[in-house]
Short mmCIF file of C-alpha atoms and ligand atoms in Angstrom, two decimals:
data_model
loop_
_atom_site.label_atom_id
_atom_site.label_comp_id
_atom_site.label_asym_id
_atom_site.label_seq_id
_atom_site.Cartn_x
_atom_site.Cartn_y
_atom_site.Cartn_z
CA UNK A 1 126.02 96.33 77.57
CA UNK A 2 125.19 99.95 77.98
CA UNK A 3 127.11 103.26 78.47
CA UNK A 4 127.40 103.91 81.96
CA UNK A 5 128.73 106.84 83.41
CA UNK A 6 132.82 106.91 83.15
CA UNK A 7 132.89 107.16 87.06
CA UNK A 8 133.38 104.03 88.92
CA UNK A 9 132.35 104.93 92.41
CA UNK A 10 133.56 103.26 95.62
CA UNK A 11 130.24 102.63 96.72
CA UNK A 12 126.32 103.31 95.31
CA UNK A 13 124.55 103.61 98.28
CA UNK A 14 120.25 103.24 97.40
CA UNK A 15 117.83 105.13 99.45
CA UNK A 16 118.20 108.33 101.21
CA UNK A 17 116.60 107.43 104.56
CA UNK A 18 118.31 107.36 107.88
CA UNK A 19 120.19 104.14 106.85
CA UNK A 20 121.48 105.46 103.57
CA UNK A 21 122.36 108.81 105.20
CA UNK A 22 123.99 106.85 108.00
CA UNK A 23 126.07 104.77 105.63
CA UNK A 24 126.71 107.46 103.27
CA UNK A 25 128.31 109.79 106.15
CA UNK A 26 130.81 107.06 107.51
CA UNK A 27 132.10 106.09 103.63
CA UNK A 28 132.73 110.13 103.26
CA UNK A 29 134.13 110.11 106.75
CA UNK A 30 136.78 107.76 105.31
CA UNK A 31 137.01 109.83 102.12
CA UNK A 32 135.81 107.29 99.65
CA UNK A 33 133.72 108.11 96.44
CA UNK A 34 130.20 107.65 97.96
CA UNK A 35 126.85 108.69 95.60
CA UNK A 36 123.16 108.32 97.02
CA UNK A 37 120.30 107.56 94.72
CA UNK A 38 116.72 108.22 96.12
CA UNK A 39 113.17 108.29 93.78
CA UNK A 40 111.28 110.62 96.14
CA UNK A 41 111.30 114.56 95.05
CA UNK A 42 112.42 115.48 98.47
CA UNK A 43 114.55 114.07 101.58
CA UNK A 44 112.54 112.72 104.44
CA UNK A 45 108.82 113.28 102.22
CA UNK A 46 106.41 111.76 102.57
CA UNK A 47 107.48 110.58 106.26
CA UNK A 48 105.93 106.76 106.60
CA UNK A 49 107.05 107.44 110.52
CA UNK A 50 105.62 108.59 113.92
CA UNK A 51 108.87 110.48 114.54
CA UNK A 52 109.54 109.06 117.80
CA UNK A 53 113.84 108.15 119.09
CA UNK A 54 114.52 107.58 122.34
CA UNK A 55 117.20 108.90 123.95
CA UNK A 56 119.39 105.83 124.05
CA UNK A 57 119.61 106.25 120.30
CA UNK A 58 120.81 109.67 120.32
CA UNK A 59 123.91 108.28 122.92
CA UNK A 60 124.24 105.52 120.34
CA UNK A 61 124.66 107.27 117.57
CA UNK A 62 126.09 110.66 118.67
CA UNK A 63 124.00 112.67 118.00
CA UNK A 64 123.01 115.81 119.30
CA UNK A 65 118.84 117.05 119.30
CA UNK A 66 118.60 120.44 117.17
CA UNK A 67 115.96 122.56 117.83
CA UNK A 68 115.21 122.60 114.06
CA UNK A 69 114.28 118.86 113.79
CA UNK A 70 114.06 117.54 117.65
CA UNK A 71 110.77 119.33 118.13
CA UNK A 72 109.19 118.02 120.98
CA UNK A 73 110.75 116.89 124.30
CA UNK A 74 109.14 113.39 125.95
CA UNK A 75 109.42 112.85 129.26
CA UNK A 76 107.70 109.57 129.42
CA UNK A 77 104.50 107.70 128.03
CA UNK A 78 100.86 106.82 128.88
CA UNK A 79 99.73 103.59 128.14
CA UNK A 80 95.62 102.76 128.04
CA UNK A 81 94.15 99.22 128.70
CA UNK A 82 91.06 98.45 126.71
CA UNK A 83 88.76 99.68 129.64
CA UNK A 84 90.32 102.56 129.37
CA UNK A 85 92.43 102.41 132.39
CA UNK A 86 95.88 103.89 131.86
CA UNK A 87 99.42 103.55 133.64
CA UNK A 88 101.39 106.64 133.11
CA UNK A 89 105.32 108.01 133.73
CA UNK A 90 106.40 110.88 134.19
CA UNK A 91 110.01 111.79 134.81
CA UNK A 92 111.50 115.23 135.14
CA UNK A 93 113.96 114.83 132.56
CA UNK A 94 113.83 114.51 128.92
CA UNK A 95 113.77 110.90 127.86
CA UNK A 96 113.51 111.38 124.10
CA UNK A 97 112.24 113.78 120.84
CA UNK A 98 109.64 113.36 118.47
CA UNK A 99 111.64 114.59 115.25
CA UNK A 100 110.48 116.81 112.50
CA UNK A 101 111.99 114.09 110.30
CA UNK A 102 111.70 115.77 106.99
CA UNK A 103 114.36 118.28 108.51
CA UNK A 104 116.52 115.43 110.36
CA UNK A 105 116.99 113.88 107.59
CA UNK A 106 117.87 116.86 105.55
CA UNK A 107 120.16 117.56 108.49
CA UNK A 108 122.23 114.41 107.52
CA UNK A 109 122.21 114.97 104.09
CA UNK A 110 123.37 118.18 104.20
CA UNK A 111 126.39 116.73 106.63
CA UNK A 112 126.94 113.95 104.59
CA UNK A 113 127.57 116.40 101.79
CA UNK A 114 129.77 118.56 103.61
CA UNK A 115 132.09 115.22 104.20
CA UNK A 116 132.12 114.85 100.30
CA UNK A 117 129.31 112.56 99.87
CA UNK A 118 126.87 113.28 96.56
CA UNK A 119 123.06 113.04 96.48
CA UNK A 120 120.28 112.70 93.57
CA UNK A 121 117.16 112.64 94.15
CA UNK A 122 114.53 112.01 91.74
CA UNK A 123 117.32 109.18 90.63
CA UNK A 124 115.18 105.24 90.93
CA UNK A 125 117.28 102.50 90.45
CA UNK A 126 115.09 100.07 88.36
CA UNK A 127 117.85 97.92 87.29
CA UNK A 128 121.23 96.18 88.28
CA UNK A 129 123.42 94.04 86.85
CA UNK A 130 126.71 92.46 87.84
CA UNK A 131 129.50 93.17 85.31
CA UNK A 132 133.06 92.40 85.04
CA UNK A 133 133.08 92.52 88.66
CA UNK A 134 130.92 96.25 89.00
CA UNK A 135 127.63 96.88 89.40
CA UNK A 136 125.55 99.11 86.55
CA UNK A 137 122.91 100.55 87.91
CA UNK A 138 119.72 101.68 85.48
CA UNK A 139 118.18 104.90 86.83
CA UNK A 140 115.18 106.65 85.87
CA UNK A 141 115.41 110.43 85.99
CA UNK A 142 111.95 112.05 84.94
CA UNK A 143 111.59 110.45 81.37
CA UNK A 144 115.36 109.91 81.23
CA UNK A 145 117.68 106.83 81.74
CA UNK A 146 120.95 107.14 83.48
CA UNK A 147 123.22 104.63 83.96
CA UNK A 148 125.72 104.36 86.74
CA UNK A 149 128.47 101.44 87.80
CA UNK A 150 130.10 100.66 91.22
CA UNK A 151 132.06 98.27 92.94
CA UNK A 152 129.51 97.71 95.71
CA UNK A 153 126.21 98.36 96.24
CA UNK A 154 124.53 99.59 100.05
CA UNK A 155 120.82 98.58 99.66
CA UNK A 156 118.89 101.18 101.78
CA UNK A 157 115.80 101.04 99.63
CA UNK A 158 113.12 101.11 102.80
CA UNK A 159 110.34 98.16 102.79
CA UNK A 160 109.65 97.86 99.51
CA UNK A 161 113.68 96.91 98.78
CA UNK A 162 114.04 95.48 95.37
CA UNK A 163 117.46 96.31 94.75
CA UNK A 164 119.41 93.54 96.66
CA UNK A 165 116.41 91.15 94.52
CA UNK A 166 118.30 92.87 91.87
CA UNK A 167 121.15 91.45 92.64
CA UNK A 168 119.91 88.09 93.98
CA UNK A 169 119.76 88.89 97.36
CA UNK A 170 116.15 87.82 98.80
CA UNK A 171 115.38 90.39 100.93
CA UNK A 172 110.96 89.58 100.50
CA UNK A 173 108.87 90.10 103.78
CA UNK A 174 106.54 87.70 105.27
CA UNK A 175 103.28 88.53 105.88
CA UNK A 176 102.80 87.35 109.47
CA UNK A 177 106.14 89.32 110.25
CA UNK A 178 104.47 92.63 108.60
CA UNK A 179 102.94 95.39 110.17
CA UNK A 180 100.39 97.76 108.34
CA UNK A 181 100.91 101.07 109.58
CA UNK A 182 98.61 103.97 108.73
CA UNK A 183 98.93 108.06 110.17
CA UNK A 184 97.48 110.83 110.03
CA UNK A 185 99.64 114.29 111.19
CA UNK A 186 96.67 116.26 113.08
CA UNK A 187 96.45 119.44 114.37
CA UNK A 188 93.68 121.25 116.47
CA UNK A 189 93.72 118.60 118.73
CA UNK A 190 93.68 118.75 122.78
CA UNK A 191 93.01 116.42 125.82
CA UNK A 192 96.87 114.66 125.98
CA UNK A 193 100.08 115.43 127.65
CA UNK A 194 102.65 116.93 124.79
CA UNK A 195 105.85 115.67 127.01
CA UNK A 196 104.33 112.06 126.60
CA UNK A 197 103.55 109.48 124.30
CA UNK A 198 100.69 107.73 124.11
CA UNK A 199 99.70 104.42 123.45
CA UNK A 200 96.29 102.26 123.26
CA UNK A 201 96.02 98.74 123.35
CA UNK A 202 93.16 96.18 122.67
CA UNK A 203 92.19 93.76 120.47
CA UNK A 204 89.05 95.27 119.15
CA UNK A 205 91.72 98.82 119.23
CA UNK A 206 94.41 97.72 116.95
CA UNK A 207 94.43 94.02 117.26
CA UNK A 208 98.00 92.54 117.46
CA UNK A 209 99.80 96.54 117.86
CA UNK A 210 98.46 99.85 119.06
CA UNK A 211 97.78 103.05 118.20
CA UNK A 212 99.55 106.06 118.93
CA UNK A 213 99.49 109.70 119.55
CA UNK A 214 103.31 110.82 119.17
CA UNK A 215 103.02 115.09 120.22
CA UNK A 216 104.59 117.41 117.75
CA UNK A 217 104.04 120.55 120.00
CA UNK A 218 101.25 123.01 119.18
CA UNK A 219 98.49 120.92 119.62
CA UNK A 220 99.62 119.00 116.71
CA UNK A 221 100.63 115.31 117.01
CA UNK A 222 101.25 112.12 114.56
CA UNK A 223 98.18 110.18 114.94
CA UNK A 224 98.27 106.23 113.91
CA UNK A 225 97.97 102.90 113.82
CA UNK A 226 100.28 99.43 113.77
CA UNK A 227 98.53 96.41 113.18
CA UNK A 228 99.28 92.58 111.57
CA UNK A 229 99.40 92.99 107.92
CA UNK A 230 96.79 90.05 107.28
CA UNK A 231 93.76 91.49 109.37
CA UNK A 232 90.82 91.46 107.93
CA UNK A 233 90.16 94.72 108.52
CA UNK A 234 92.24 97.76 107.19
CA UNK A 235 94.70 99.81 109.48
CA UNK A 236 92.44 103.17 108.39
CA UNK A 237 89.51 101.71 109.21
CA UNK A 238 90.44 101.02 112.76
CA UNK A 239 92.26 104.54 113.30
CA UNK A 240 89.54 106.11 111.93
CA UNK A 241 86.70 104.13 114.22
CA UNK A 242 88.56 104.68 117.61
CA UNK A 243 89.52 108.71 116.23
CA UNK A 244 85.32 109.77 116.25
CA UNK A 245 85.36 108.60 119.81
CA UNK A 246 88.04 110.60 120.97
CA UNK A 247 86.67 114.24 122.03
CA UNK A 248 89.96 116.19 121.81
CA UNK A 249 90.88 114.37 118.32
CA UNK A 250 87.20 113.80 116.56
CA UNK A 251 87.61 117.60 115.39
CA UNK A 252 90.82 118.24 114.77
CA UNK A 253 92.32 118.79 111.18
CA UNK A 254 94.91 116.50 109.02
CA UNK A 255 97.83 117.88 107.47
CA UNK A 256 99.37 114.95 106.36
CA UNK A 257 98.40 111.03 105.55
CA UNK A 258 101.10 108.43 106.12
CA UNK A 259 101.18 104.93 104.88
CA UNK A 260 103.58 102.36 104.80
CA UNK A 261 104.33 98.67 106.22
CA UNK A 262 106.48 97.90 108.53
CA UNK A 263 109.27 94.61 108.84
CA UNK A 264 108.94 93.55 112.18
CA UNK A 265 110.27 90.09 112.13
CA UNK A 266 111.42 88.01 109.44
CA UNK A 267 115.46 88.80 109.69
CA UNK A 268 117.40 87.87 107.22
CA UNK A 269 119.89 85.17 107.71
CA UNK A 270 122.48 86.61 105.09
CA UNK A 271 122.20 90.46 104.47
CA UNK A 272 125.09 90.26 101.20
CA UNK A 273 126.22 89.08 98.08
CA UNK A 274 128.65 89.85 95.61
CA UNK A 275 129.01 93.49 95.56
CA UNK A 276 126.35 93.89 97.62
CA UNK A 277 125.01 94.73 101.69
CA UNK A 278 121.81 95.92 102.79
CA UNK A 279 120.71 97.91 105.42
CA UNK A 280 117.74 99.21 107.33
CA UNK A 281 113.77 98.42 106.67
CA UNK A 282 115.50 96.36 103.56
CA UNK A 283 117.26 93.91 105.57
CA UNK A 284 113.95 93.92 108.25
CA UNK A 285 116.30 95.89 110.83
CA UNK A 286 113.28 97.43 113.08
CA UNK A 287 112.45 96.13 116.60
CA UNK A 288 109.92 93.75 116.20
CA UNK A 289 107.66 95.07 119.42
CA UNK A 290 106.84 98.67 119.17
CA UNK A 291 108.30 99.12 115.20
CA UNK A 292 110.90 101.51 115.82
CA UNK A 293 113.33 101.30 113.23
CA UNK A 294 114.85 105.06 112.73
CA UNK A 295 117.56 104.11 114.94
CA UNK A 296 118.37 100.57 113.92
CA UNK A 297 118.40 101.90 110.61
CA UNK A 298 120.69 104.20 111.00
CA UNK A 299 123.39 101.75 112.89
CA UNK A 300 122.85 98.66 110.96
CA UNK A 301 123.90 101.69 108.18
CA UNK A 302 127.09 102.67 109.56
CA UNK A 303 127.90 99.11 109.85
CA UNK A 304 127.39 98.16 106.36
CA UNK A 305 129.60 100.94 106.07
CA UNK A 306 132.46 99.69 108.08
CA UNK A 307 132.38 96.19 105.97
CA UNK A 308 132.33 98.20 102.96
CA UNK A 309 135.63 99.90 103.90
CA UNK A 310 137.13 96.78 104.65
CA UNK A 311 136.49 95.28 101.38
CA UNK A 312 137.84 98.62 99.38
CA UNK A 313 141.08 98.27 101.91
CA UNK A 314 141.43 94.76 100.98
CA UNK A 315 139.74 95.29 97.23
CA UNK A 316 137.74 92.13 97.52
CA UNK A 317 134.15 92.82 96.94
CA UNK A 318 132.92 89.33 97.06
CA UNK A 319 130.40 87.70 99.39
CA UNK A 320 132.67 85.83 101.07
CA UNK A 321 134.11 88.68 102.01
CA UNK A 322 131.35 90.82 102.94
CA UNK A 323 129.25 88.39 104.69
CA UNK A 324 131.40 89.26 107.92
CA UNK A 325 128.65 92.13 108.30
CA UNK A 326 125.89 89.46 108.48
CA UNK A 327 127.47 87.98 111.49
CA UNK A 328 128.74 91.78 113.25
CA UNK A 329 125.49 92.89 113.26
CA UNK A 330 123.37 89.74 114.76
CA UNK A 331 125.98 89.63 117.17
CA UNK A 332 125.61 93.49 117.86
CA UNK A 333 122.23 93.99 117.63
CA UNK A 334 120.10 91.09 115.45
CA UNK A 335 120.14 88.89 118.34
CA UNK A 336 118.60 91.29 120.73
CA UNK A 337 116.25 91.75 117.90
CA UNK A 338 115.10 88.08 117.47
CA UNK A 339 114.54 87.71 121.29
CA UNK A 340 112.35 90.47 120.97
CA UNK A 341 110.73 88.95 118.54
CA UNK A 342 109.87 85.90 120.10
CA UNK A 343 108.51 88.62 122.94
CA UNK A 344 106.64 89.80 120.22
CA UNK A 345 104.65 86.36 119.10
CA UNK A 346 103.85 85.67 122.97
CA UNK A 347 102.68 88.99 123.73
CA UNK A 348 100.67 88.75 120.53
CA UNK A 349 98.69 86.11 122.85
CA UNK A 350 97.42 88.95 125.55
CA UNK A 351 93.37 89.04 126.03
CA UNK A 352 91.78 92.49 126.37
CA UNK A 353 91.39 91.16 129.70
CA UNK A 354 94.84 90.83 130.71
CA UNK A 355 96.09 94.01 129.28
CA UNK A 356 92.97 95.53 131.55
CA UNK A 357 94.88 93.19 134.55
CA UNK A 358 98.12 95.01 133.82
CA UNK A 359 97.18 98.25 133.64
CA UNK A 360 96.02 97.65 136.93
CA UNK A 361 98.39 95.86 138.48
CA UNK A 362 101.65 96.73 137.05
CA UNK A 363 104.08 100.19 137.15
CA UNK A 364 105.52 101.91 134.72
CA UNK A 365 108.69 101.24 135.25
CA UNK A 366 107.71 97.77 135.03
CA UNK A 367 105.70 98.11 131.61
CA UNK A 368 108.71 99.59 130.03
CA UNK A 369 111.17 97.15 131.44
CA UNK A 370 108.87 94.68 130.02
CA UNK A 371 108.48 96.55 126.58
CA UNK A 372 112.47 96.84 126.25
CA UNK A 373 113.57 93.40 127.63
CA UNK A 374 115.53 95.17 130.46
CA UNK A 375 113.60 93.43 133.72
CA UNK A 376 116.26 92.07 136.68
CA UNK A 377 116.01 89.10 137.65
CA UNK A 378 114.83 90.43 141.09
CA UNK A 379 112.00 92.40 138.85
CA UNK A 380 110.89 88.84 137.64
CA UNK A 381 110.06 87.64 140.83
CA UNK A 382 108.23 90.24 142.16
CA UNK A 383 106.36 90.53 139.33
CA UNK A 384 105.54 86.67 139.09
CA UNK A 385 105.02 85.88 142.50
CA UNK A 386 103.29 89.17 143.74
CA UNK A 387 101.41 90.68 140.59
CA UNK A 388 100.83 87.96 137.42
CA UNK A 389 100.19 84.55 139.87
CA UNK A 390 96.77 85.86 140.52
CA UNK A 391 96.39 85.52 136.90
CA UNK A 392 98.08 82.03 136.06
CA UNK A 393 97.02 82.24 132.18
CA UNK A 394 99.14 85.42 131.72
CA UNK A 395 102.19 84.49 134.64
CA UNK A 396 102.72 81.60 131.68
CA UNK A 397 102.83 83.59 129.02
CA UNK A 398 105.12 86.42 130.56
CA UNK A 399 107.41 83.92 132.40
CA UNK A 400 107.73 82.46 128.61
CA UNK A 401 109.01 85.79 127.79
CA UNK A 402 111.05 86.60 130.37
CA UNK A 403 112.94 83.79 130.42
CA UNK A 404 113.79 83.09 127.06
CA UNK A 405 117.13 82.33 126.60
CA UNK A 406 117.83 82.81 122.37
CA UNK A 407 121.28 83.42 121.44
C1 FAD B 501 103.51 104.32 110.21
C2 FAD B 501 104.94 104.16 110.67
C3 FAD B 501 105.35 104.74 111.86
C4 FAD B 501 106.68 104.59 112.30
N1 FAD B 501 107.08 105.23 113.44
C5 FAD B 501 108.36 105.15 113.85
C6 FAD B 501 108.81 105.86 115.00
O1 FAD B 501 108.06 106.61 115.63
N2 FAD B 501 110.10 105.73 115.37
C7 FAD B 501 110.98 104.95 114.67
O2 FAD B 501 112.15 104.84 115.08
N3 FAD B 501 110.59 104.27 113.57
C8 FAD B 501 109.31 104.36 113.13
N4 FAD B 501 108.91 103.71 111.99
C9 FAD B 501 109.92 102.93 111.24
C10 FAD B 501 110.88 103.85 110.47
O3 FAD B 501 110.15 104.81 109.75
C11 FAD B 501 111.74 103.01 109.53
O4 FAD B 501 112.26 101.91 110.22
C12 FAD B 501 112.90 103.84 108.95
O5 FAD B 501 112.42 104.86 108.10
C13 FAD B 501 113.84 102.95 108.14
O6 FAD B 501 114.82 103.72 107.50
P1 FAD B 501 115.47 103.24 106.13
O7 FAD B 501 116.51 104.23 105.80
O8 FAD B 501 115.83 101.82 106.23
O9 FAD B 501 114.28 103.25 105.07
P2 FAD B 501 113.36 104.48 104.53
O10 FAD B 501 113.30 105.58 105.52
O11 FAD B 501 112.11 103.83 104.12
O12 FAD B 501 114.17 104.98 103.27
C14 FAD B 501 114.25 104.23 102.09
C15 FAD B 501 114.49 105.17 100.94
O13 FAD B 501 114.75 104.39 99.77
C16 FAD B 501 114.17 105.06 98.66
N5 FAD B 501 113.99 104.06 97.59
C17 FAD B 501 113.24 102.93 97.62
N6 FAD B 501 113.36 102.26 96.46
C18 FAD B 501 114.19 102.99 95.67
C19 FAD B 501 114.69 102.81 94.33
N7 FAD B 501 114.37 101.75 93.59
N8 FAD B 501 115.53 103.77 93.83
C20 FAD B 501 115.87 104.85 94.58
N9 FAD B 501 115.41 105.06 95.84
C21 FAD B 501 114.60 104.14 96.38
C22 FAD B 501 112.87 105.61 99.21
O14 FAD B 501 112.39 106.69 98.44
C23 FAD B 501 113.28 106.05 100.62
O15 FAD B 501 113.65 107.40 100.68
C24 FAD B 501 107.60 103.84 111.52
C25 FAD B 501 107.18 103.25 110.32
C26 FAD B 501 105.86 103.41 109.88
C27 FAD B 501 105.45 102.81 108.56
#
């Protein structure tokens, strides 16, 4: 059909983000021929990303903080009712990095490399077709075409994935699963804690999500917004209402605007096809309650890679045989997801006035435990018979959430 490049490579990944990078390191790991397209100029810019990975992720994933691109220590978070009361912790050790991501992710490029993977950028992939059992890929390159063919494809194309569509794979958001998420990068600012995050919450704040101050050290910190996609209301408009209340913000400077939506919901129940597995924001990998996806991302990538070895071992690039990696990864992770999510659509429910309740009546420890799904069962009780009965509205919808039971 066209002249493709004489190379056949192993594997095409699409999208040099942290699932791309992810995947791309474990296929050169295993010294197959691995090639990464990606449209933007430059790895890791613009950011559409607060920066923020908790600690758990680095264990996860091995990795180890650099002082290049893990540039500011957390130690805990501050979270703000409506009425601006707020519940704060505080531990002495570090709990987590916001992450010059620009560098991180040139960080896993460059050890991706190393292993003997190659990256393009400037390379978008605006067509694929299946052919004699490859993939050709169409690239634009400045005014250019390039053409490239594969056996398999790894979709890590971010949100707006349109390469597994490509290739029949229907990888479309829904709206009421979509968060709009807006950021300014300020610096100049003062009045918060660097060593913790900080979150607001309120319906007339950032109804359904919150806003954020993530601290980048030097009195510079990502600024932003999450809220449901179909608001009225922008996400900028809101950021930008509660920012000219805030003294220590109202006069700082930006250095950088970030945009982007964000797939918090809406997972897909097959993540293949012939030649082809997707990974990341594209397959709707990010935890449906506070958006964090850099993680995720970046293990739902080295998984596709894993089923992508298999199939070269067994040289069977066919759905059937791929689709194994739909069911790993609910089993490893997209189940925890979906119960998060369904802690998601009842928290959704929360008044102003019961977020003003738990800021007053709840810990920390508790309001994490709560955030991350991790309360005991001995936590439930106390907090159900001692804190949330005097509020019997609230003890339903919280008892709803902690004892869901989805497998
Ligand atoms: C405002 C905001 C704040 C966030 N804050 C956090 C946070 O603090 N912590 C956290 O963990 N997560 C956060 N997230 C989520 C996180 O940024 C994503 O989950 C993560 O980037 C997903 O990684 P990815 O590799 O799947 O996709 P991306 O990082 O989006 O990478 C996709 C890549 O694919 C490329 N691409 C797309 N189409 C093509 C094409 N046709 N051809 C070639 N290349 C293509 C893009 O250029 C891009 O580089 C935030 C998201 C937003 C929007």
């Amino acid at each position: 059909m066209f002249d493709a490049e004489k190379k056949i490579w192993e594997v095409i990944i699409v999208g040099a983000g942290p699932a791309g990078l992810a995947a791309a390191t474990e296929m050169a790991k295993a010294k197959t021929s691995v090639l990464v397209l990606d449209r933007k100029q430059e790895i890791g810019c613009p950011k559409r990303c607060a920066e923020g990975l908790g600690n758990g992720w680095f264990k996860r994933l091995k990795l180890k903080p650099k002082k290049e691109w893990a540039v500011q220590e957390i130690k805990g978070a501050q979270l703000y009712s409506p009425n601006g009361k707020s519940v704060k912790m505080k531990k002495k050790k570090v709990l987590g990095y916001v992450l010059e991501r620009k560098m991180f992710e040139k960080d896993l490029a460059i050890n991706a490399v190393k292993l003997g993977a190659k990256i393009l950028m400037k390379h978008q992939v605006v067509n694929a077709t299946r052919e004699n059992g490859l993939v050709k890929l169409e690239v634009e390159v400045n005014d250019s075409k390039k053409y490239f063919q594969t056996k398999m494809i790894i979709a890590c194309d971010g949100i707006d994935s349109k390469v597994a569509r490509m290739l029949g794979l229907n990888t479309k958001n829904n709206l009421k699963d979509t968060d709009a998420g807006y950021q300014y990068e300020m610096t100049g600012i003062t009045g918060y804690d660097e060593n913790l995050l900080h979150l607001y919450f309120g319906t007339d704040v950032a109804p359904r999500g919150y806003i954020w101050i993530f601290p980048k050290r030097n009195k510079t910190a990502n600024v932003g917004i999450g809220i449901g996609a179909y608001e009225e209301k922008t996400a900028k408009y809101y950021l930008d209402k509660w920012i000219a209340n805030q003294e220590g913000l109202k006069n700082g400077s930006i250095i950088e605007v970030n945009a982007g939506g964000i797939p918090v919901g809406g997972f897909l129940d097959k993540m293949t096809a012939d030649n082809l597995l997707v990974a990341g924001d594209a397959g709707h990998m990010v935890d449906p309650i506070h958006g964090g996806g850099i993680g995720i991302a970046m293990e739902g990538g080295k998984l596709a890679a894993k089923h992508a070895l298999t199939a070269i071992k067994k040289k069977d690039y066919s759905d059937k045989q791929l689709n194994a990696y739909t069911k790993d990864w609910f089993s490893s992770r997209g189940k925890e997801l979906m119960r998060r999510l369904k802690g998601r659509h009842l928290l959704e429910q929360l008044s102003n006035d019961d977020f003003n309740y738990l800021a007053e009546s709840i810990t920390m420890d508790e309001a994490l435990k709560i955030g991350n799904g991790t309360l005991t069962a001995k936590d439930k009780v106390v907090l159900g018979t001692k804190k949330l009965i005097k509020r019997p509205g609230l003890l339903k919808i919280m008892m709803k959430y902690f004892n869901d039971k989805t497998e």
